[in-house]
CSV table of C-alpha atoms in Angstrom, one decimal:
chain,number,residue,atom,x,y,z
A,15,MET,CA,-42.3,4.2,28.7
A,16,SER,CA,-40.9,5.4,25.4
A,17,SER,CA,-42.1,4.0,22.1
A,18,PRO,CA,-39.7,1.9,20.1
A,19,LEU,CA,-37.9,3.6,17.3
A,20,LEU,CA,-38.7,0.6,15.0
A,21,LEU,CA,-41.1,-2.3,15.4
A,22,LEU,CA,-41.1,-5.4,13.1
A,23,GLU,CA,-43.9,-8.0,13.4
A,24,HIS,CA,-44.0,-11.1,11.2
A,25,VAL,CA,-41.9,-9.4,8.5
A,26,HIS,CA,-40.7,-11.3,5.4
A,27,VAL,CA,-38.5,-10.0,2.6
A,28,LYS,CA,-37.9,-11.2,-0.9
A,29,LEU,CA,-35.1,-10.4,-3.3
A,30,GLN,CA,-35.6,-11.5,-7.0
A,31,ASN,CA,-38.4,-13.8,-5.9
A,32,GLN,CA,-36.3,-15.5,-3.3
A,33,ARG,CA,-37.3,-15.1,0.3
A,34,VAL,CA,-34.2,-14.0,2.3
A,35,LEU,CA,-35.7,-12.8,5.6
A,36,HIS,CA,-38.3,-14.9,7.4
A,37,ASP,CA,-40.9,-13.9,10.0
A,38,LEU,CA,-38.9,-11.3,11.8
A,39,ASN,CA,-40.2,-10.0,15.1
A,40,TRP,CA,-38.0,-7.3,16.7
A,41,THR,CA,-38.0,-3.9,18.3
A,42,LEU,CA,-35.4,-1.2,18.5
A,43,GLU,CA,-35.7,0.9,21.6
A,44,PRO,CA,-34.0,4.3,22.3
A,45,GLY,CA,-30.6,4.0,23.9
A,46,GLN,CA,-30.0,0.5,22.5
A,47,HIS,CA,-26.9,-0.5,20.5
A,48,TRP,CA,-27.0,-3.8,18.6
A,49,ALA,CA,-24.3,-6.1,17.3
A,50,ILE,CA,-25.6,-8.1,14.3
A,51,TYR,CA,-24.0,-11.5,13.7
A,52,GLY,CA,-24.6,-14.1,11.0
A,53,SER,CA,-22.7,-16.2,8.4
A,54,ASN,CA,-22.2,-15.2,4.8
A,55,GLY,CA,-25.6,-15.0,3.1
A,56,ALA,CA,-27.6,-15.0,6.3
A,57,GLY,CA,-29.3,-11.7,5.4
A,58,LYS,CA,-27.4,-9.1,7.5
A,59,SER,CA,-27.1,-6.5,4.6
A,60,THR,CA,-30.7,-7.1,3.6
A,61,PHE,CA,-31.7,-6.6,7.3
A,62,PHE,CA,-30.0,-3.2,7.3
A,63,LYS,CA,-31.8,-2.2,4.1
A,64,LEU,CA,-35.1,-3.3,5.6
A,65,VAL,CA,-34.4,-1.2,8.8
A,66,ARG,CA,-33.5,1.9,6.8
A,67,GLY,CA,-36.5,1.6,4.5
A,68,ASP,CA,-34.6,0.8,1.3
A,69,LEU,CA,-36.6,-2.5,1.0
A,70,TRP,CA,-40.3,-3.1,1.5
A,71,PRO,CA,-41.5,-6.1,3.5
A,72,GLU,CA,-43.9,-8.5,1.9
A,73,HIS,CA,-47.6,-7.8,2.4
A,74,GLY,CA,-49.0,-8.9,5.8
A,75,GLY,CA,-46.0,-8.0,7.9
A,76,LEU,CA,-45.7,-4.8,10.0
A,77,ARG,CA,-42.7,-2.4,9.9
A,78,GLN,CA,-43.5,0.7,12.0
A,79,TYR,CA,-41.2,3.7,12.6
A,80,ASN,CA,-41.5,6.2,15.5
A,81,LEU,CA,-38.6,8.6,14.9
A,82,THR,CA,-40.6,11.8,15.0
A,83,GLY,CA,-43.1,11.1,17.7
A,84,THR,CA,-45.7,9.9,15.3
A,85,PRO,CA,-45.9,6.2,14.4
A,86,THR,CA,-45.8,5.5,10.7
A,87,GLU,CA,-45.2,2.7,8.2
A,88,SER,CA,-43.8,5.0,5.6
A,89,PRO,CA,-40.0,4.8,5.3
A,90,ILE,CA,-39.7,8.3,3.7
A,91,GLN,CA,-38.8,10.2,6.9
A,92,ALA,CA,-36.9,7.2,8.2
A,93,ARG,CA,-34.4,7.4,5.3
A,94,GLU,CA,-33.7,11.0,6.4
A,95,ARG,CA,-32.9,9.9,10.0
A,96,ILE,CA,-31.2,6.5,9.5
A,97,ALA,CA,-27.8,6.5,7.9
A,98,LEU,CA,-26.1,3.5,6.4
A,99,VAL,CA,-22.4,2.8,5.8
A,100,SER,CA,-22.0,-0.3,3.6
A,101,PRO,CA,-19.6,-2.1,1.2
A,102,GLU,CA,-22.2,-1.4,-1.5
A,103,ALA,CA,-22.1,2.3,-1.0
A,104,GLN,CA,-18.3,2.2,-1.1
A,105,ASP,CA,-18.4,0.1,-4.3
A,106,TRP,CA,-20.8,2.6,-6.0
A,107,TYR,CA,-18.2,5.3,-5.9
A,108,LEU,CA,-15.5,3.0,-7.3
A,109,LEU,CA,-17.8,2.3,-10.3
A,110,GLN,CA,-18.1,5.9,-11.4
A,111,ASP,CA,-16.1,7.3,-14.3
A,112,TRP,CA,-16.0,10.8,-12.9
A,113,GLU,CA,-14.0,12.3,-10.1
A,114,GLN,CA,-15.5,13.2,-6.8
A,115,SER,CA,-13.4,14.5,-3.9
A,116,ALA,CA,-13.7,13.2,-0.4
A,117,LEU,CA,-15.2,16.5,0.7
A,118,GLN,CA,-17.8,16.3,-2.0
A,119,VAL,CA,-18.8,12.8,-1.0
A,120,VAL,CA,-19.2,13.9,2.6
A,121,LEU,CA,-21.4,16.8,1.6
A,122,THR,CA,-23.8,14.4,-0.3
A,123,GLY,CA,-24.8,13.1,3.1
A,124,LEU,CA,-26.8,16.3,3.7
A,125,PHE,CA,-29.2,15.3,0.9
A,126,GLN,CA,-29.2,11.5,1.0
A,127,SER,CA,-27.8,11.6,-2.6
A,128,GLN,CA,-24.8,10.0,-4.2
A,129,LEU,CA,-23.8,13.0,-6.2
A,130,LEU,CA,-23.6,16.7,-5.2
A,131,TYR,CA,-26.0,18.9,-7.1
A,132,GLN,CA,-27.1,21.4,-4.5
A,133,HIS,CA,-25.8,24.7,-3.3
A,134,ILE,CA,-23.8,24.2,-0.1
A,135,GLU,CA,-24.2,26.7,2.8
A,136,GLU,CA,-21.0,27.8,4.5
A,137,ALA,CA,-22.0,26.4,7.8
A,138,ASP,CA,-22.4,22.9,6.2
A,139,ARG,CA,-19.1,23.2,4.5
A,140,VAL,CA,-17.5,24.1,7.9
A,141,HIS,CA,-19.2,21.1,9.5
A,142,ALA,CA,-17.9,18.8,6.7
A,143,HIS,CA,-14.3,20.1,7.3
A,144,HIS,CA,-14.7,19.5,11.0
A,145,LEU,CA,-15.8,15.9,10.5
A,146,LEU,CA,-12.9,15.2,8.1
A,147,GLU,CA,-10.6,16.6,10.7
A,148,GLN,CA,-12.1,14.4,13.4
A,149,LEU,CA,-11.5,11.4,11.2
A,150,TRP,CA,-7.9,12.2,10.3
A,151,LEU,CA,-8.9,13.0,6.7
A,152,THR,CA,-8.1,16.7,6.3
A,153,HIS,CA,-5.1,16.0,4.1
A,154,LEU,CA,-7.2,13.9,1.8
A,155,GLU,CA,-10.3,16.1,1.5
A,156,ASN,CA,-9.5,17.1,-2.1
A,157,ARG,CA,-8.3,13.7,-3.2
A,158,ASP,CA,-10.5,11.7,-5.7
A,159,VAL,CA,-12.3,9.2,-3.5
A,160,ARG,CA,-11.5,6.4,-5.9
A,161,MET,CA,-7.8,6.8,-5.3
A,162,LEU,CA,-8.1,6.4,-1.5
A,163,SER,CA,-7.4,3.1,0.3
A,164,GLN,CA,-10.3,1.0,1.4
A,165,GLY,CA,-9.9,2.1,5.0
A,166,GLU,CA,-9.7,5.8,4.0
A,167,ARG,CA,-12.9,5.5,1.9
A,168,ARG,CA,-14.6,3.8,4.9
A,169,ARG,CA,-13.8,6.9,7.0
A,170,VAL,CA,-15.1,9.2,4.3
A,171,LEU,CA,-18.4,7.3,4.2
A,172,LEU,CA,-18.6,7.5,8.0
A,173,ALA,CA,-18.2,11.3,7.8
A,174,ARG,CA,-20.9,11.3,5.0
A,175,ALA,CA,-23.3,9.4,7.3
A,176,LEU,CA,-22.6,11.6,10.4
A,177,ILE,CA,-23.0,15.0,8.6
A,178,GLY,CA,-26.8,14.6,8.6
A,179,LYS,CA,-26.9,14.0,12.4
A,180,PRO,CA,-28.8,10.7,12.1
A,181,GLN,CA,-30.9,9.2,14.9
A,182,VAL,CA,-29.8,5.7,13.9
A,183,LEU,CA,-26.5,4.7,12.4
A,184,LEU,CA,-26.1,1.4,10.5
A,185,LEU,CA,-22.6,0.0,10.0
A,186,ASP,CA,-22.4,-3.0,7.7
A,187,GLU,CA,-19.0,-4.9,8.2
A,188,PHE,CA,-17.5,-1.5,9.0
A,189,PHE,CA,-14.1,-2.6,10.3
A,190,GLU,CA,-13.2,-5.0,7.4
A,191,GLY,CA,-10.1,-3.7,5.6
A,192,VAL,CA,-9.3,-1.1,8.3
A,193,ASP,CA,-5.8,-1.2,9.9
A,194,THR,CA,-5.1,-1.7,13.6
A,195,PRO,CA,-4.5,2.0,14.6
A,196,SER,CA,-7.5,3.1,12.6
A,197,ARG,CA,-9.7,0.5,14.2
A,198,ALA,CA,-8.7,1.7,17.7
A,199,PHE,CA,-9.3,5.3,16.7
A,200,LEU,CA,-12.7,4.6,15.1
A,201,LYS,CA,-13.9,2.7,18.1
A,202,LYS,CA,-13.3,5.8,20.2
A,203,VAL,CA,-15.1,8.0,17.6
A,204,LEU,CA,-18.1,5.6,17.6
A,205,GLU,CA,-18.1,5.5,21.4
A,206,ASP,CA,-18.6,9.3,21.3
A,207,VAL,CA,-21.3,9.0,18.6
A,208,ALA,CA,-23.2,6.4,20.7
A,209,HIS,CA,-24.0,9.1,23.3
A,210,ARG,CA,-26.4,10.7,20.9
A,211,THR,CA,-27.1,8.1,18.2
A,212,THR,CA,-28.4,4.5,18.2
A,213,ILE,CA,-25.9,2.3,16.5
A,214,LEU,CA,-26.4,-1.1,14.8
A,215,TYR,CA,-23.4,-2.8,13.3
A,216,SER,CA,-22.7,-6.2,11.7
A,217,THR,CA,-19.5,-8.2,12.1
A,218,HIS,CA,-18.0,-11.7,11.8
A,219,ARG,CA,-15.5,-11.1,14.5
A,220,THR,CA,-16.4,-11.0,18.3
A,221,THR,CA,-13.1,-9.1,18.7
A,222,GLU,CA,-14.8,-6.2,16.9
A,223,GLU,CA,-17.7,-6.0,19.3
A,224,LEU,CA,-17.9,-2.4,20.5
A,225,PRO,CA,-17.7,-1.7,24.2
A,226,PHE,CA,-21.0,0.3,24.3
A,227,THR,CA,-23.0,-2.6,22.8
A,228,THR,CA,-26.2,-3.3,24.8
A,229,HIS,CA,-27.8,-6.1,22.7
A,230,ALA,CA,-26.9,-8.7,20.1
A,231,LEU,CA,-28.8,-10.8,17.5
A,232,THR,CA,-27.9,-13.5,15.1
A,233,LEU,CA,-29.3,-14.1,11.7
A,234,LYS,CA,-29.4,-17.7,10.6
A,235,GLN,CA,-30.6,-18.4,7.0
A,236,GLY,CA,-32.8,-15.3,7.2
A,237,HIS,CA,-34.3,-16.1,10.7
A,238,LEU,CA,-33.6,-13.8,13.6
A,239,GLU,CA,-32.4,-15.1,17.0
A,240,VAL,CA,-31.6,-12.8,19.9
A,241,GLY,CA,-28.1,-13.4,21.3
A,242,ARG,CA,-24.6,-14.0,20.0
A,243,PRO,CA,-23.5,-17.1,18.0
A,244,GLU,CA,-21.0,-19.6,19.1
A,245,MET,CA,-17.8,-18.3,17.4
A,246,LYS,CA,-15.1,-20.5,15.9
A,247,THR,CA,-11.5,-19.5,15.7
A,248,PRO,CA,-10.1,-20.3,12.3
A,249,PRO,CA,-6.6,-21.9,12.1
A,250,MET,CA,-3.8,-20.1,10.2
A,251,TRP,CA,-3.8,-20.9,6.5
A,252,GLY,CA,-1.8,-23.9,5.3
A,253,HIS,CA,-1.1,-25.3,8.7
A,254,GLY,CA,2.1,-27.5,8.6
A,255,VAL,CA,3.1,-26.6,5.0
A,256,GLN,CA,6.7,-27.1,4.3
A,257,VAL,CA,8.2,-24.9,1.5
A,258,GLN,CA,11.3,-25.4,-0.6
A,259,GLN,CA,13.1,-22.3,-1.8
A,260,SER,CA,14.9,-22.6,-5.1
A,261,GLY,CA,16.6,-19.2,-5.2
A,262,LYS,CA,15.3,-18.4,-8.7
A,263,VAL,CA,13.9,-14.9,-9.0
A,264,LEU,CA,10.2,-15.0,-9.9
A,265,VAL,CA,9.6,-11.2,-10.0
A,266,SER,CA,11.8,-8.2,-9.3
A,267,VAL,CA,10.7,-4.6,-8.8
A,268,ASP,CA,13.0,-1.6,-9.0
A,269,CYS,CA,10.9,1.5,-9.0
A,270,PRO,CA,12.1,4.9,-7.8
A,271,GLU,CA,8.6,6.4,-8.1
A,272,THR,CA,5.1,5.2,-8.8
A,273,TYR,CA,2.1,7.5,-9.3
A,274,ARG,CA,-1.7,7.1,-9.2
A,275,GLU,CA,-3.7,9.9,-10.7
A,276,GLU,CA,-0.6,12.2,-10.4
A,277,GLN,CA,-0.2,11.4,-6.8
A,278,LEU,CA,3.1,9.9,-5.7
A,279,VAL,CA,2.2,6.6,-3.9
A,280,LEU,CA,5.4,4.5,-3.8
A,281,LYS,CA,9.0,5.6,-3.5
A,282,ASN,CA,12.3,3.7,-3.8
A,283,ILE,CA,10.7,0.3,-4.0
A,284,ARG,CA,13.2,-2.5,-4.5
A,285,PHE,CA,11.9,-6.0,-4.1
A,286,GLU,CA,12.5,-9.6,-5.2
A,287,MET,CA,10.4,-12.6,-4.8
A,288,HIS,CA,12.0,-16.0,-5.4
A,289,GLU,CA,10.3,-19.3,-6.2
A,290,GLY,CA,9.1,-21.1,-3.1
A,291,GLU,CA,8.6,-17.9,-1.1
A,292,HIS,CA,5.4,-16.6,0.4
A,293,TRP,CA,5.2,-12.9,1.3
A,294,ALA,CA,3.2,-10.7,3.7
A,295,ILE,CA,2.8,-7.1,2.8
A,296,LEU,CA,1.9,-5.0,5.9
A,297,GLY,CA,1.3,-1.4,6.5
A,298,ALA,CA,-1.4,1.2,7.5
A,299,ASN,CA,-4.3,2.2,5.2
A,300,GLY,CA,-2.9,4.4,2.4
A,301,SER,CA,0.7,3.1,2.8
A,302,GLY,CA,0.7,1.7,-0.8
A,303,LYS,CA,0.1,-2.0,-0.3
A,304,SER,CA,-2.6,-2.4,-2.9
A,305,THR,CA,-0.6,-0.2,-5.3
A,306,LEU,CA,2.4,-2.5,-5.0
A,307,ALA,CA,0.2,-5.5,-5.8
A,308,LYS,CA,-1.1,-3.8,-9.0
A,309,LEU,CA,2.4,-2.8,-9.9
A,310,ILE,CA,3.6,-6.4,-9.7
A,311,ARG,CA,0.7,-7.5,-12.0
A,312,LYS,CA,1.4,-4.6,-14.4
A,313,GLU,CA,-2.0,-3.1,-13.8
A,314,LEU,CA,0.0,0.0,-13.0
A,315,TYR,CA,3.3,1.1,-14.4
A,316,PRO,CA,6.2,2.8,-12.6
A,317,ALA,CA,7.4,6.3,-13.5
A,318,TYR,CA,10.3,6.6,-16.0
A,319,GLY,CA,13.3,4.6,-15.0
A,320,GLY,CA,11.4,1.9,-13.0
A,321,LYS,CA,11.3,-1.7,-13.9
A,322,VAL,CA,9.2,-4.7,-13.1
A,323,LEU,CA,10.7,-8.0,-14.5
A,324,HIS,CA,9.3,-11.5,-14.4
A,325,HIS,CA,12.0,-14.2,-14.6
A,326,GLY,CA,14.5,-11.5,-15.4
A,327,GLN,CA,12.6,-10.3,-18.5
A,328,GLU,CA,10.0,-7.7,-19.5
A,329,VAL,CA,6.7,-9.4,-20.1
A,330,SER,CA,3.3,-8.1,-21.2
A,331,ALA,CA,0.5,-7.3,-18.8
A,332,TRP,CA,-1.4,-10.3,-20.1
A,333,VAL,CA,1.4,-12.7,-19.2
A,334,SER,CA,1.9,-11.0,-15.8
A,335,LYS,CA,-1.8,-11.3,-14.9
A,336,LYS,CA,-1.9,-15.0,-15.9
A,337,GLU,CA,1.0,-15.7,-13.6
A,338,PHE,CA,-0.1,-13.4,-10.8
A,339,ALA,CA,-3.8,-13.8,-10.0
A,340,LEU,CA,-5.3,-11.1,-7.7
A,341,VAL,CA,-8.2,-11.1,-5.2
A,342,ALA,CA,-8.8,-7.6,-4.0
A,343,GLY,CA,-11.6,-5.5,-2.5
A,344,ASP,CA,-12.0,-3.2,-5.5
A,345,GLN,CA,-12.8,-6.2,-7.8
A,346,GLN,CA,-16.1,-6.9,-6.0
A,347,HIS,CA,-18.2,-4.2,-7.6
A,348,ARG,CA,-17.0,-5.1,-11.2
A,349,HIS,CA,-18.0,-8.7,-11.0
A,350,LYS,CA,-21.4,-8.4,-9.2
A,351,LEU,CA,-23.3,-8.9,-12.4
A,352,ASN,CA,-26.6,-10.5,-13.2
A,353,VAL,CA,-24.9,-13.7,-14.4
A,354,PRO,CA,-24.5,-17.1,-12.6
A,355,ALA,CA,-21.6,-17.2,-10.1
A,356,ARG,CA,-19.9,-20.0,-12.2
A,357,ILE,CA,-19.6,-17.5,-15.1
A,358,VAL,CA,-17.7,-15.1,-12.8
A,359,ILE,CA,-15.4,-18.0,-11.6
A,360,ALA,CA,-14.8,-19.1,-15.2
A,361,SER,CA,-13.8,-15.6,-16.3
A,362,GLY,CA,-10.6,-16.2,-14.3
A,363,PHE,CA,-9.4,-18.3,-17.3
A,364,PHE,CA,-9.4,-15.2,-19.4
A,365,ASP,CA,-8.9,-12.3,-16.8
A,366,PHE,CA,-12.2,-11.0,-18.2
A,367,VAL,CA,-15.3,-9.5,-16.6
A,368,GLY,CA,-18.6,-11.1,-17.4
A,369,ARG,CA,-19.5,-13.6,-20.0
A,370,HIS,CA,-16.8,-15.3,-22.0
A,371,ASP,CA,-16.1,-17.7,-24.9
A,372,PRO,CA,-17.1,-21.4,-24.5
A,373,LEU,CA,-14.8,-23.4,-22.3
A,374,SER,CA,-12.8,-26.3,-23.4
A,375,ASN,CA,-13.4,-29.8,-21.9
A,376,GLU,CA,-10.3,-29.3,-19.8
A,377,GLN,CA,-11.5,-25.9,-18.5
A,378,GLU,CA,-14.9,-27.2,-17.7
A,379,ALA,CA,-13.4,-30.0,-15.7
A,380,ARG,CA,-11.1,-27.5,-13.9
A,381,LEU,CA,-14.1,-25.2,-13.2
A,382,GLU,CA,-16.0,-28.1,-11.5
A,383,GLN,CA,-13.0,-29.1,-9.6
A,384,VAL,CA,-12.6,-25.6,-8.1
A,385,ILE,CA,-16.3,-25.3,-7.3
A,386,GLU,CA,-16.1,-28.5,-5.4
A,387,LEU,CA,-12.8,-27.7,-3.7
A,388,LEU,CA,-14.2,-24.5,-2.3
A,389,GLN,CA,-17.7,-25.9,-1.7
A,390,LEU,CA,-19.5,-23.4,-3.9
A,391,GLN,CA,-22.1,-25.8,-5.3
A,392,GLU,CA,-25.0,-24.0,-3.5
A,393,ILE,CA,-24.3,-20.6,-5.0
A,394,ALA,CA,-22.7,-21.5,-8.3
A,395,GLU,CA,-26.0,-21.1,-10.3
A,396,LYS,CA,-27.2,-18.0,-8.3
A,397,PRO,CA,-26.8,-14.6,-10.0
A,398,ALA,CA,-23.7,-12.9,-8.7
A,399,SER,CA,-25.7,-9.7,-8.3
A,400,ILE,CA,-27.7,-11.1,-5.3
A,401,LEU,CA,-24.8,-12.7,-3.4
A,402,SER,CA,-23.6,-11.3,-0.1
A,403,GLN,CA,-20.3,-9.6,0.3
A,404,GLY,CA,-18.9,-12.8,1.9
A,405,GLN,CA,-20.3,-15.1,-0.8
A,406,MET,CA,-18.9,-12.8,-3.5
A,407,LYS,CA,-15.5,-13.0,-1.9
A,408,LYS,CA,-15.6,-16.8,-2.1
A,409,VAL,CA,-16.5,-16.5,-5.8
A,410,LEU,CA,-13.5,-14.2,-6.4
A,411,LEU,CA,-11.2,-16.5,-4.6
A,412,ALA,CA,-12.3,-19.3,-6.8
A,413,ARG,CA,-11.9,-17.1,-9.9
A,414,ALA,CA,-8.2,-16.5,-8.9
A,415,VAL,CA,-7.6,-20.3,-8.3
A,416,VAL,CA,-9.2,-21.6,-11.5
A,417,GLY,CA,-6.5,-20.4,-13.9
A,418,ASN,CA,-3.7,-22.2,-12.0
A,419,PRO,CA,-1.6,-19.1,-11.5
A,420,LYS,CA,1.9,-19.3,-10.2
A,421,VAL,CA,1.2,-16.7,-7.5
A,422,ILE,CA,-2.1,-15.6,-5.9
A,423,ILE,CA,-2.1,-12.1,-4.5
A,424,LEU,CA,-4.6,-11.9,-1.6
A,425,ASP,CA,-5.4,-8.2,-0.9
A,426,GLU,CA,-7.5,-8.4,2.3
A,427,ALA,CA,-9.0,-11.5,0.8
A,428,LEU,CA,-10.6,-12.8,4.0
A,429,ASP,CA,-12.6,-9.6,4.7
A,430,TYR,CA,-16.3,-10.4,4.9
A,431,LEU,CA,-15.8,-14.2,5.4
A,432,ASP,CA,-17.4,-15.9,8.3
A,433,ALA,CA,-15.5,-18.4,10.5
A,434,ASP,CA,-16.6,-21.5,8.6
A,435,ALA,CA,-15.6,-20.0,5.3
A,436,LYS,CA,-12.2,-19.0,6.6
A,437,MET,CA,-11.6,-22.5,7.8
A,438,LEU,CA,-12.5,-23.9,4.4
A,439,PHE,CA,-10.1,-21.6,2.7
A,440,THR,CA,-7.3,-22.2,5.1
A,441,GLU,CA,-7.4,-25.8,4.1
A,442,ALA,CA,-7.8,-25.2,0.4
A,443,LEU,CA,-5.0,-22.6,0.3
A,444,GLY,CA,-2.8,-24.8,2.3
A,445,GLN,CA,-3.3,-27.6,-0.2
A,446,LEU,CA,-2.4,-25.1,-3.0
A,447,ALA,CA,0.8,-24.1,-1.2
A,448,THR,CA,1.9,-27.7,-0.9
A,449,HIS,CA,1.5,-28.1,-4.6
A,450,GLY,CA,3.6,-25.1,-5.5
A,451,THR,CA,1.2,-22.1,-5.6
A,452,GLN,CA,2.8,-19.1,-4.0
A,453,PHE,CA,1.1,-16.3,-2.1
A,454,ILE,CA,1.5,-12.6,-1.5
A,455,CYS,CA,-0.8,-11.7,1.4
A,456,ILE,CA,-2.0,-8.2,2.3
A,457,ALA,CA,-3.7,-8.2,5.6
A,458,HIS,CA,-4.6,-6.2,8.7
A,459,HIS,CA,-5.5,-9.1,11.0
A,460,THR,CA,-2.9,-11.6,12.2
A,461,LEU,CA,-5.5,-14.4,11.9
A,462,ASP,CA,-5.7,-13.6,8.2
A,463,LEU,CA,-2.0,-14.4,7.6
A,464,PRO,CA,-1.0,-17.9,6.5
A,465,GLU,CA,1.3,-19.8,8.8
A,466,PHE,CA,3.5,-20.8,5.9
A,467,LEU,CA,4.6,-17.3,5.1
A,468,THR,CA,8.4,-17.0,4.7
A,469,HIS,CA,9.0,-13.3,4.2
A,470,ALA,CA,7.4,-9.9,5.0
A,471,MET,CA,7.5,-6.4,3.8
A,472,VAL,CA,6.3,-3.4,5.8
A,473,LEU,CA,5.3,-0.2,3.9
A,474,GLU,CA,5.1,3.2,5.6
A,475,ASN,CA,4.1,6.3,3.6
A,476,GLY,CA,4.9,4.5,0.4
A,477,GLU,CA,8.4,3.4,1.3
A,478,ILE,CA,9.8,0.1,2.5
A,479,LYS,CA,10.4,0.1,6.3
A,480,TYR,CA,11.3,-3.6,6.5
A,481,SER,CA,11.8,-6.4,4.0
A,482,GLY,CA,13.2,-9.8,4.8
A,483,PRO,CA,12.5,-13.1,6.6
A,484,ILE,CA,9.2,-13.0,8.5
A,485,GLN,CA,10.8,-14.5,11.6
A,486,ASN,CA,13.0,-11.3,11.8
A,487,LEU,CA,10.0,-8.9,11.5
A,488,PRO,CA,9.9,-6.5,14.5
A,489,GLU,CA,6.9,-7.3,16.6
A,490,GLN,CA,5.6,-3.8,16.4
A,491,ASN,CA,5.1,-4.2,12.7
A,492,LEU,CA,2.6,-7.1,13.1
A,493,PRO,CA,-1.0,-6.2,12.3
A,494,GLY,CA,-3.5,-6.6,15.1
A,495,ALA,CA,-5.5,-9.8,15.5
């Protein structure tokens, strides 16, 4: 009988003096592939860091590796043989001020480093090119990784993980923010990888369970239970909401060309949103959805000749951002600071990152109202830096709501949220819609689209393929559930 690759006996883990994993007893055997379930804050990401050796267990517990034929408690060799693809790794590259190409990021996986300092052998460069080709990324290999879509960056990080030929591959919420065709393609890629590599992956969606999965475990408040949880299906947002369309133009976009870092991203965009409308923006990874959201808010500007008007007038970026709040995946890393979560939420009054001026009595009352509405009392005083991806997403949603914007743009806003959190937000956002808040929703999952949407736009390679009433949207343009 073969020895387990990893043995955990009575393992506890603390983060910032708070115990987050409790008395774990678990073995990972060769040939196993595990699905890891758990609600937001249950400890899934911490569990992966423990498995890889990035975190030490508390004294008294046993973590023993056997990846080389010799049992050891040292994680040094384990880190060379266990690869991790995580939202935190993706966010790290977004934080940097210097350019790194997709190819350079992949090559760093040879050295378990985040930056590329070493000389690269030609055979390794060929291997990297081959992986990028396998993952449909050849045309992007010289593109700055910060300029890629969320789904494209995810594939780059998978190539980075695979270039070192790991024995164990850890995938933390890997399919969040990945479009339907890419999900289907990546599942086939991982099925091939599973023939030679043990895979552990976390997910909130049973629909994302991979076909080669042999075992499942669930983390509940840091405790490990073998088996799958009982899954809840969240309702569509804003069930039963009735909208009234006034016909007044809220925002209009007329932009022949829009560039990001000298790359043409959007072409011939003509779009109007009227008061009372709720829009879906659909399209594959890299089609320009997030760029359009930033264009509407004037975080980006069109090329010469383009116009973005609010109520028929040119307005400043400050006015635009106050009227159009944004919840997006690339905000996560900027707000994960060592300040209480309520500070992050309150920064929504000022569209500011971090600490801010004292709040007025009216703002304090509004802040407490939103924290209660979204049931964030338990995490409001915790440092944002230690919150899980899902908990941080809740905080950013609250940050968008607190300033009473006219429109909230939700760019993959339900990624990383568990079923209970999704149900909470469906109710809260439905209430907001009935009181006049409008939504622009960017999503890849049909379950992440509000029921009260009135219109849809489909982007393909930066151009509008469809724009109009959602009931007339061709079925083939709907994202997968």
